[in-house]
CSV table of C-alpha atoms and ligand atoms in Angstrom, one decimal:
chain,number,residue,atom,x,y,z
A,1,MET,CA,0.0,0.0,0.0
A,2,MET,CA,1.4,3.4,-0.9
A,3,THR,CA,1.8,5.9,1.9
A,4,GLN,CA,0.2,9.2,1.0
A,5,GLN,CA,2.8,11.9,0.8
A,6,LYS,CA,2.2,15.2,2.4
A,7,THR,CA,4.3,18.2,3.3
A,8,CYS,CA,5.1,18.5,7.0
A,9,LEU,CA,3.1,21.3,8.5
A,10,ASP,CA,4.0,20.5,12.1
A,11,PRO,CA,6.0,23.5,13.4
A,12,VAL,CA,7.5,21.5,16.3
A,13,ILE,CA,9.1,19.1,13.8
A,14,LEU,CA,10.0,21.7,11.2
A,15,ASN,CA,11.9,23.8,13.8
A,16,LEU,CA,14.0,20.8,15.1
A,17,TRP,CA,17.4,19.7,14.0
A,18,HIS,CA,17.3,16.4,12.1
A,19,PRO,CA,20.2,14.1,11.1
A,20,LEU,CA,21.0,13.4,7.5
A,21,GLY,CA,24.0,11.1,7.4
A,22,ALA,CA,27.3,10.0,9.0
A,23,ILE,CA,30.1,12.4,8.1
A,24,ASP,CA,32.7,9.7,8.0
A,25,GLU,CA,30.8,7.8,5.3
A,26,VAL,CA,30.7,10.5,2.7
A,27,ALA,CA,33.5,11.6,0.4
A,28,ALA,CA,34.8,15.2,0.9
A,29,CYS,CA,33.1,17.8,-1.4
A,30,ILE,CA,30.8,15.3,-3.1
A,31,VAL,CA,27.1,16.0,-3.2
A,32,VAL,CA,24.9,13.5,-1.4
A,33,GLU,CA,21.1,13.6,-1.8
A,34,THR,CA,18.6,12.3,0.8
A,35,VAL,CA,15.1,13.0,2.0
A,36,LEU,CA,13.8,14.9,5.0
A,37,LEU,CA,10.1,15.4,5.8
A,38,ASP,CA,9.2,14.4,2.3
A,39,GLU,CA,11.5,17.0,0.8
A,40,SER,CA,14.5,16.3,-1.3
A,41,VAL,CA,17.6,17.8,0.4
A,42,SER,CA,21.3,17.6,-0.5
A,43,PHE,CA,24.4,17.9,1.6
A,44,ALA,CA,28.2,18.0,1.3
A,45,VAL,CA,31.1,18.0,3.7
A,46,ASP,CA,34.1,20.0,2.6
A,47,GLU,CA,37.8,19.3,3.1
A,48,ASP,CA,37.7,21.1,6.5
A,49,ARG,CA,34.7,19.0,7.5
A,50,LYS,CA,32.4,22.0,7.3
A,51,VAL,CA,28.9,20.9,6.4
A,52,PHE,CA,26.5,22.4,3.9
A,53,VAL,CA,22.8,21.5,3.3
A,54,TRP,CA,20.4,22.8,0.8
A,55,ARG,CA,17.1,22.0,-0.9
A,56,SER,CA,17.7,19.9,-4.0
A,57,ARG,CA,16.6,22.5,-6.5
A,58,THR,CA,19.9,23.8,-7.8
A,59,GLY,CA,22.0,22.5,-10.6
A,60,LEU,CA,24.1,20.2,-8.4
A,61,ARG,CA,23.3,16.5,-8.7
A,62,PRO,CA,24.2,13.7,-6.4
A,63,GLY,CA,27.9,12.7,-7.1
A,64,ASP,CA,28.7,16.2,-8.4
A,65,ARG,CA,31.6,18.1,-6.9
A,66,PHE,CA,30.3,20.6,-4.4
A,67,HIS,CA,30.8,24.4,-4.9
A,68,GLN,CA,29.2,26.7,-2.4
A,69,LEU,CA,28.6,29.2,-5.1
A,70,ALA,CA,26.4,26.8,-7.0
A,71,VAL,CA,24.0,26.7,-4.2
A,72,ASP,CA,21.8,29.7,-3.3
A,73,ASP,CA,19.4,28.3,-0.8
A,74,LEU,CA,21.5,26.9,2.0
A,75,LEU,CA,19.6,25.5,5.0
A,76,PRO,CA,20.8,25.7,8.6
A,77,ALA,CA,23.6,23.1,9.0
A,78,ARG,CA,25.5,21.6,11.9
A,79,SER,CA,28.0,18.8,12.5
A,80,ALA,CA,27.3,17.0,15.7
A,81,TYR,CA,28.1,13.5,17.1
A,82,GLY,CA,29.6,12.5,13.7
A,83,TYR,CA,26.5,13.4,11.7
A,84,VAL,CA,25.3,16.2,9.4
A,85,TRP,CA,22.2,17.9,10.9
A,86,THR,CA,19.8,20.4,9.3
A,87,SER,CA,16.4,22.0,9.9
A,88,LEU,CA,13.6,23.0,7.5
A,89,GLY,CA,12.4,25.7,9.9
A,90,THR,CA,14.0,28.0,12.5
A,91,PRO,CA,16.0,25.7,14.8
A,92,SER,CA,17.4,26.5,18.3
A,93,ASP,CA,21.1,27.4,18.4
A,94,ASP,CA,22.2,24.1,19.8
A,95,ILE,CA,21.5,20.4,19.4
A,96,PHE,CA,20.9,18.6,22.7
A,97,PRO,CA,24.0,17.9,24.7
A,98,ILE,CA,25.8,14.5,25.0
A,99,PRO,CA,28.7,15.5,27.3
A,100,GLU,CA,30.3,12.0,27.1
A,101,TYR,CA,31.0,12.5,23.4
A,102,ALA,CA,33.9,14.9,24.3
A,103,GLU,CA,35.7,12.1,26.3
A,104,ALA,CA,38.8,11.3,24.4
A,105,ASP,CA,39.1,7.6,25.3
A,106,ARG,CA,35.7,6.6,23.8
A,107,ARG,CA,35.2,5.0,20.5
A,108,LYS,CA,32.7,7.0,18.4
A,109,LEU,CA,31.1,5.2,15.5
A,110,ASN,CA,28.1,5.2,13.3
A,111,ALA,CA,27.1,1.6,13.9
A,112,ALA,CA,24.6,1.6,11.1
A,113,THR,CA,22.1,3.6,9.2
A,114,PHE,CA,18.9,1.5,8.6
A,115,GLY,CA,15.9,2.4,6.5
A,116,VAL,CA,12.7,1.4,8.3
A,117,ASN,CA,9.1,1.7,7.2
A,118,VAL,CA,7.6,3.0,10.4
A,119,SER,CA,7.1,6.4,12.1
A,120,ALA,CA,9.9,7.9,14.2
A,121,PRO,CA,7.8,7.8,17.4
A,122,ARG,CA,7.1,4.1,17.1
A,123,ALA,CA,10.9,3.5,16.7
A,124,ILE,CA,11.7,5.6,19.8
A,125,GLU,CA,9.1,3.8,21.8
A,126,ASN,CA,10.6,0.4,20.8
A,127,PHE,CA,14.1,1.7,21.7
A,128,LEU,CA,12.7,2.5,25.2
A,129,ASP,CA,11.1,-0.8,25.7
A,130,MET,CA,13.0,-3.3,27.8
A,131,GLY,CA,10.2,-5.8,27.8
A,132,HIS,CA,11.0,-7.1,24.3
A,133,PHE,CA,14.6,-8.0,25.0
A,134,PRO,CA,14.2,-11.7,25.9
A,135,TYR,CA,11.9,-12.4,23.0
A,136,VAL,CA,13.4,-10.3,20.2
A,137,HIS,CA,17.1,-10.2,21.2
A,138,THR,CA,17.2,-13.7,22.7
A,139,ASP,CA,20.5,-14.7,24.3
A,140,ILE,CA,22.0,-11.3,23.7
A,141,LEU,CA,20.0,-8.5,25.5
A,142,GLY,CA,17.7,-10.9,27.3
A,143,VAL,CA,16.8,-14.6,27.9
A,144,GLU,CA,14.0,-16.4,29.5
A,145,PRO,CA,13.1,-16.8,32.4
A,146,HIS,CA,14.6,-13.3,33.1
A,147,THR,CA,11.6,-11.5,31.6
A,148,GLU,CA,10.5,-9.2,34.3
A,149,VAL,CA,10.8,-5.4,33.8
A,150,LYS,CA,11.7,-4.3,37.2
A,151,GLU,CA,10.4,-1.0,38.7
A,152,TYR,CA,12.3,2.1,37.4
A,153,ASP,CA,11.8,5.8,37.6
A,154,VAL,CA,10.7,8.2,34.8
A,155,GLU,CA,10.5,11.9,34.9
A,156,ILE,CA,9.9,14.6,32.3
A,157,SER,CA,12.5,17.3,33.0
A,158,VAL,CA,11.0,20.7,32.5
A,159,ASP,CA,14.4,22.4,32.6
A,160,ARG,CA,16.0,20.3,30.0
A,161,ASP,CA,12.8,19.5,28.1
A,162,GLU,CA,13.6,15.8,28.0
A,163,ILE,CA,12.4,12.5,29.3
A,164,LEU,CA,14.7,10.7,31.7
A,165,ALA,CA,14.3,7.0,32.8
A,166,THR,CA,16.6,5.9,35.5
A,167,ARG,CA,17.2,2.8,37.7
A,168,CYS,CA,16.4,0.5,34.8
A,169,ARG,CA,18.0,-2.9,35.2
A,170,PHE,CA,17.8,-6.0,33.1
A,171,TYR,CA,19.6,-9.3,33.1
A,172,GLN,CA,21.6,-9.6,29.8
A,173,PRO,CA,23.4,-12.6,28.5
A,174,MET,CA,25.7,-10.5,26.3
A,175,ALA,CA,25.2,-6.8,26.9
A,176,SER,CA,27.9,-5.7,24.4
A,177,ILE,CA,30.7,-7.1,22.3
A,178,ALA,CA,33.0,-6.4,25.2
A,179,SER,CA,31.0,-8.6,27.6
A,180,ASP,CA,32.4,-11.8,28.9
A,181,GLY,CA,29.2,-13.3,30.2
A,182,GLY,CA,25.7,-12.6,31.6
A,183,ALA,CA,25.2,-9.6,33.9
A,184,ASP,CA,22.6,-7.4,35.4
A,185,VAL,CA,23.0,-4.3,33.4
A,186,GLU,CA,21.9,-0.8,34.4
A,187,TYR,CA,20.3,1.5,31.9
A,188,ILE,CA,19.5,5.2,31.8
A,189,TYR,CA,17.4,6.5,28.9
A,190,ARG,CA,17.1,10.1,27.8
A,191,VAL,CA,14.7,11.3,25.2
A,192,PRO,CA,16.0,14.9,24.5
A,193,HIS,CA,14.3,15.3,21.1
A,194,PRO,CA,11.0,13.8,19.9
A,195,TYR,CA,12.9,11.6,17.3
A,196,CYS,CA,16.2,10.9,19.2
A,197,SER,CA,17.0,8.9,22.2
A,198,VAL,CA,20.3,8.4,24.1
A,199,LEU,CA,20.9,5.2,26.1
A,200,TYR,CA,23.5,4.8,28.8
A,201,LYS,CA,24.4,1.3,29.9
A,202,SER,CA,26.9,-0.1,32.4
A,203,SER,CA,30.3,-0.6,30.8
A,204,PRO,CA,31.6,-4.1,31.1
A,205,LEU,CA,35.1,-2.7,31.3
A,206,ASP,CA,34.7,0.1,33.9
A,207,GLU,CA,32.0,-0.1,36.6
A,208,THR,CA,32.2,3.7,37.2
A,209,ARG,CA,31.3,4.6,33.6
A,210,MET,CA,28.6,3.9,31.1
A,211,ASP,CA,28.6,3.2,27.3
A,212,VAL,CA,26.5,5.6,25.3
A,213,ILE,CA,24.3,4.3,22.4
A,214,ALA,CA,22.1,6.9,20.7
A,215,VAL,CA,19.5,6.5,18.0
A,216,PHE,CA,19.0,9.6,15.8
A,217,LEU,CA,16.0,9.2,13.5
A,218,GLN,CA,15.8,11.0,10.2
A,219,PRO,CA,12.1,11.3,9.3
A,220,LEU,CA,12.0,10.7,5.5
A,221,GLY,CA,8.2,10.9,5.8
A,222,GLU,CA,5.5,10.3,8.5
A,223,GLU,CA,5.8,6.6,8.2
A,224,ARG,CA,9.4,6.0,7.0
A,225,ILE,CA,12.7,6.8,8.6
A,226,ARG,CA,16.4,6.3,8.4
A,227,ALA,CA,17.7,5.2,11.9
A,228,HIS,CA,21.3,6.4,12.5
A,229,MET,CA,22.8,4.4,15.4
A,230,MET,CA,25.6,6.3,17.2
A,231,LEU,CA,28.0,4.5,19.5
A,232,CYS,CA,30.2,6.2,22.0
A,233,VAL,CA,31.7,3.3,23.9
A,234,LEU,CA,34.6,2.2,26.1
A,235,ASP,CA,36.3,-0.6,24.1
A,236,ASP,CA,40.0,-0.7,23.4
A,237,THR,CA,40.0,-4.3,22.0
A,238,ASN,CA,37.5,-4.9,19.2
A,239,ALA,CA,37.8,-3.6,15.7
A,240,ASP,CA,35.2,-1.1,14.4
A,241,LYS,CA,33.5,-3.6,12.2
A,242,ILE,CA,33.1,-6.1,15.1
A,243,ILE,CA,31.6,-3.4,17.4
A,244,LYS,CA,29.3,-2.3,14.5
A,245,ARG,CA,28.2,-5.8,13.6
A,246,PHE,CA,27.0,-6.4,17.2
A,247,GLN,CA,24.6,-3.4,17.0
A,248,GLN,CA,23.6,-4.2,13.4
A,249,THR,CA,22.6,-7.7,14.6
A,250,ILE,CA,20.4,-6.2,17.2
A,251,PHE,CA,18.9,-3.6,14.9
A,252,GLY,CA,18.2,-6.3,12.3
A,253,GLN,CA,16.1,-8.1,14.9
A,254,ASP,CA,14.1,-4.9,15.6
A,255,LYS,CA,13.5,-3.9,12.0
A,256,PRO,CA,10.8,-6.5,11.1
A,257,ILE,CA,9.0,-5.9,14.5
A,258,LEU,CA,9.0,-2.2,13.8
A,259,GLU,CA,7.7,-2.6,10.2
A,260,ASN,CA,4.8,-4.8,11.5
A,261,GLN,CA,3.6,-2.1,13.9
A,262,PHE,CA,0.0,-1.1,13.2
A,263,PRO,CA,-0.9,1.7,12.9
A,264,LYS,CA,2.6,2.9,11.8
A,265,ARG,CA,2.0,6.3,13.4
A,266,LEU,CA,2.0,6.4,17.2
A,267,PRO,CA,-1.4,6.9,18.8
A,268,LEU,CA,-1.1,9.6,21.6
A,269,ASP,CA,-4.5,8.9,23.2
A,270,PRO,CA,-3.7,7.0,26.4
A,271,ARG,CA,-6.8,4.8,25.8
A,272,ALA,CA,-5.7,3.8,22.2
A,273,GLU,CA,-3.4,1.0,23.2
A,274,THR,CA,-3.6,-0.4,26.7
A,275,PRO,CA,-1.8,-1.9,28.4
A,276,ILE,CA,1.6,-1.4,27.0
A,277,ARG,CA,4.4,-3.6,28.3
A,278,ALA,CA,7.2,-1.8,30.2
A,279,ASP,CA,4.8,1.0,29.9
A,280,LYS,CA,6.1,3.8,32.2
A,281,SER,CA,8.6,5.4,29.8
A,282,ALA,CA,6.2,4.9,26.8
A,283,ILE,CA,3.4,6.7,28.7
A,284,ALA,CA,5.7,9.5,29.6
A,285,TYR,CA,6.9,9.8,26.0
A,286,ARG,CA,3.4,9.9,24.6
A,287,ARG,CA,2.4,12.5,27.2
A,288,TRP,CA,5.4,14.6,26.4
A,289,LEU,CA,4.7,14.5,22.6
A,290,SER,CA,1.1,15.5,23.4
A,291,GLN,CA,2.2,18.4,25.6
A,292,LYS,CA,4.4,19.6,22.7
A,293,GLY,CA,1.4,19.5,20.4
A,294,LEU,CA,3.2,17.2,18.0
A,295,THR,CA,1.2,16.0,15.0
A,296,TYR,CA,3.8,14.5,12.6
A,297,GLY,CA,4.3,10.8,12.9
A,298,VAL,CA,1.6,10.4,15.5
A,299,ILE,CA,-2.2,10.1,15.7
A,300,PRO,CA,-3.0,13.1,18.0
A,301,VAL,CA,-5.7,12.8,20.7
A,302,ALA,CA,-9.1,13.7,19.2
A,303,ASN,CA,-10.5,16.8,20.7
B,1,LIG,FE1,15.1,-4.1,20.3
């Protein structure tokens, strides 16, 4: 079934920064074309790693050599956490902070960029859900009979305008590629952006620190996304491709689950889907999106 295309009219989403692609994966000064909110946009990264983004209307085609003078309608552009970001509206000065990204001893990688036919909010909600670990990521992030989602705390921080879930713990047979066996793993989830989430989990190498795994969703349209998986982890042993493959395996298990979600947009009415497993963070997330008046990628509460 074809998804009906429509231009995004949601001011909340239009004014946000959105990721377009991993900087390390594009050749310097070569035009790359992608889609954001059903609009065709192009970007390039120059030799100094400065990023440029524009609506794909000018003469430059994908694969062309980039010249700034050939583009007359530049969009806001930022480089952050290894990705190119842009906005189709009037964005805030800064993208949300991830202070750990500045720590020199961490490995920083784009684990993968996956196209998924689902709305961004459905994918964020799945990322927050620990209840599916034993069933979807069997023998990796969970295993029976360790299926219980233990009590944890969730708050919507008014100051930082983000959701914070703390004291999450789950028994994991293989929490990361650096693990040497099963362990009770502690998680902290942040949702600092309607379409991005940052997960902190206990480091198998250093009990005082946490690995950071973020999912930055690029809304191609209301019901299709590109999910960029950012890693910022403590691991001085494994090669990049081994670390990436671990996350790719996990995301490959989530993708068919996400694409089978119905409806593809996330219903915000608390009565629409009850009960939801591991539901506290999902309920907070839906409430937060409702408070923002978000309409894109969701089914708003009927008035
Ligand atoms: Fe999953």
